[in-house]
Short mmCIF file of C-alpha atoms in Angstrom, two decimals:
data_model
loop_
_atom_site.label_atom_id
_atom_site.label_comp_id
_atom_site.label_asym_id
_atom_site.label_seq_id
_atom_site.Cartn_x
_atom_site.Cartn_y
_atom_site.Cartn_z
CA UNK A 1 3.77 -23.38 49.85
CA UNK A 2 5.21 -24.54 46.55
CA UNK A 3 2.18 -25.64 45.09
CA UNK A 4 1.07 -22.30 45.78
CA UNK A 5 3.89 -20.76 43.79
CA UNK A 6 3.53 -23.63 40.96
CA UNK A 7 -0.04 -22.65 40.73
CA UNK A 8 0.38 -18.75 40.31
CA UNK A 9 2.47 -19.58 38.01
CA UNK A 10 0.53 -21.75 35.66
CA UNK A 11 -2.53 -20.05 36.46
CA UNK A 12 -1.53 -15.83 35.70
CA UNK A 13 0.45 -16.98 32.08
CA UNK A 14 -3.38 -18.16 31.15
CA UNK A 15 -5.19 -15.67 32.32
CA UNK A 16 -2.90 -13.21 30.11
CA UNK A 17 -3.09 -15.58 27.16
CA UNK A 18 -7.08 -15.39 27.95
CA UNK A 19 -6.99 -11.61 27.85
CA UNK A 20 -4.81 -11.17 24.86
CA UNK A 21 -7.28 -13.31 22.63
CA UNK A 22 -9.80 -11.13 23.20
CA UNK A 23 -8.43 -8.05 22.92
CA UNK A 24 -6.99 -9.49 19.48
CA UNK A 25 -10.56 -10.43 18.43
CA UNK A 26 -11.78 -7.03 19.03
CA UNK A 27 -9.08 -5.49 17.23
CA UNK A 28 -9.65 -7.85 13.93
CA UNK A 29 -13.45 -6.63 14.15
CA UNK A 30 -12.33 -3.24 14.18
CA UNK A 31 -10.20 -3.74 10.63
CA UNK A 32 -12.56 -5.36 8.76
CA UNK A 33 -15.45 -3.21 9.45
CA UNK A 34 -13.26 -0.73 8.07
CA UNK A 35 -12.21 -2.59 5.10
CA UNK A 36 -16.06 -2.75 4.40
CA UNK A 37 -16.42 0.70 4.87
CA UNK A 38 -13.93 1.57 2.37
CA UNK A 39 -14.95 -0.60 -0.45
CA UNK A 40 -18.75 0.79 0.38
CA UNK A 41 -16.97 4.45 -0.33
CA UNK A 42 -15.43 3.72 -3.95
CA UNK A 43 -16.58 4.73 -7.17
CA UNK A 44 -17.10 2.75 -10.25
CA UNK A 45 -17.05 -1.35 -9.15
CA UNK A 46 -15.81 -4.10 -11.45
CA UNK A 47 -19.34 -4.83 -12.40
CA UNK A 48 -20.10 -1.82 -14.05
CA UNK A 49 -17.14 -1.77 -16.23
CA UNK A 50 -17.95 -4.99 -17.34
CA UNK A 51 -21.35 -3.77 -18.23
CA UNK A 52 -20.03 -2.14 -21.19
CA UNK A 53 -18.92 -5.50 -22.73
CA UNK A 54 -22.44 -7.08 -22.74
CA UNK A 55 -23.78 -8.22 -26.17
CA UNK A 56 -19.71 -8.73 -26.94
CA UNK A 57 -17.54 -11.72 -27.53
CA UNK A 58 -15.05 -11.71 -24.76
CA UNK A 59 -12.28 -14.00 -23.45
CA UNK A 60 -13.04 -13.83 -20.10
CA UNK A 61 -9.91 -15.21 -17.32
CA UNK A 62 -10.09 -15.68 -13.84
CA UNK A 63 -7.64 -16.31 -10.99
CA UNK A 64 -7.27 -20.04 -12.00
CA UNK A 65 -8.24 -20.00 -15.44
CA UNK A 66 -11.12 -22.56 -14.46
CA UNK A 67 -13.36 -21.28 -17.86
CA UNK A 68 -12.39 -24.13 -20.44
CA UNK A 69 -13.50 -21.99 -23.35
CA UNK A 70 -11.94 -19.73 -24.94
CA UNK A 71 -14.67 -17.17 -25.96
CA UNK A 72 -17.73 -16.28 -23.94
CA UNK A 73 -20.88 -13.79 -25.31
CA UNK A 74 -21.77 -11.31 -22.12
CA UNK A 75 -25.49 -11.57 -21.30
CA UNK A 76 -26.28 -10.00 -17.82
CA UNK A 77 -23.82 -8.23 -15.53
CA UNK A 78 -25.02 -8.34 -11.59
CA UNK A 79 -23.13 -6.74 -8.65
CA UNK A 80 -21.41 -10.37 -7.95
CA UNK A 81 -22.03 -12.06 -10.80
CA UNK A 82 -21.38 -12.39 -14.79
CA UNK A 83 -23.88 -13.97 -17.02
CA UNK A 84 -22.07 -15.59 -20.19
CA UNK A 85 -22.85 -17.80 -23.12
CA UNK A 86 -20.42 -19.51 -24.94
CA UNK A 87 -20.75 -19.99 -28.79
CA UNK A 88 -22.29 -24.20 -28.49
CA UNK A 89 -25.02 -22.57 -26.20
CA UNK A 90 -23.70 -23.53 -22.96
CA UNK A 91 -24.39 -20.87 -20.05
CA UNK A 92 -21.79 -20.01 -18.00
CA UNK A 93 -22.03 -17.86 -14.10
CA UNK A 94 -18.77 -16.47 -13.19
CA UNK A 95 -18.22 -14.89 -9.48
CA UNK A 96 -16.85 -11.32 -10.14
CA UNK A 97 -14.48 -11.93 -7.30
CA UNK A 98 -12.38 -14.75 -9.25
CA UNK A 99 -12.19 -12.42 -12.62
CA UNK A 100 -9.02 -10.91 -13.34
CA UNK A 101 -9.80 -9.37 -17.03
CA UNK A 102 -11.44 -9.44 -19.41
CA UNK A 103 -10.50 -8.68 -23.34
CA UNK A 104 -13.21 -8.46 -25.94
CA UNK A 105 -12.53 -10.33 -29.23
CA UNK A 106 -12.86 -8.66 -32.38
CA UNK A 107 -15.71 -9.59 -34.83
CA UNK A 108 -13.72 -10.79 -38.27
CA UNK A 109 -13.68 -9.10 -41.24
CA UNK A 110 -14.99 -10.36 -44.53
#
């Protein structure tokens, strides 16, 4: 009879752990589907502001500051992506998602 009891009660605390996981699965599912939809729903995207700095010098930074240069000429703007050159030549792909801003550098005066 007590093994019984000892059973029931390792066996019904797993079946509800079981169950919970699940229904906690389902429910993550459910939020980001709707974080998708939202960012499906906005307006302008980070790419095409960024489009209006192509053909510019630009000091481009991103979340860890990764880009050892310090200027960068815009080439080609994709949905994820940002085409740069810096001024030795070198070509440089940036993920959009690790940008946070951009400033343009002003041509000098003579």
């Amino acid at each position: 009879m007590e093994s019984t009891w000892i059973l029931l009660l390792c066996f019904v605390p797993l079946l509800f752990l079981l169950f919970y996981g699940r229904k906690k699965k389902k429910t993550d599912a459910v939020i980001i589907k709707k974080i998708i939809k939202n960012k499906k729903g906005r307006g302008n995207t980070m790419s095409e502001f960024i489009k209006e700095f192509i053909g510019k010098t630009c000091a481009i930074h991103t979340i860890d500051n990764a880009l050892d240069f310090d200027t960068h000429i815009i080439k080609d703007v994709t949905d994820t992506a940002v085409l740069c050159e810096t001024k030795k030549g070198k070509k440089v792909l940036v993920n959009l998602d690790y940008i946070t801003a951009i400033e343009e550098i002003p041509e000098k005066k003579k």
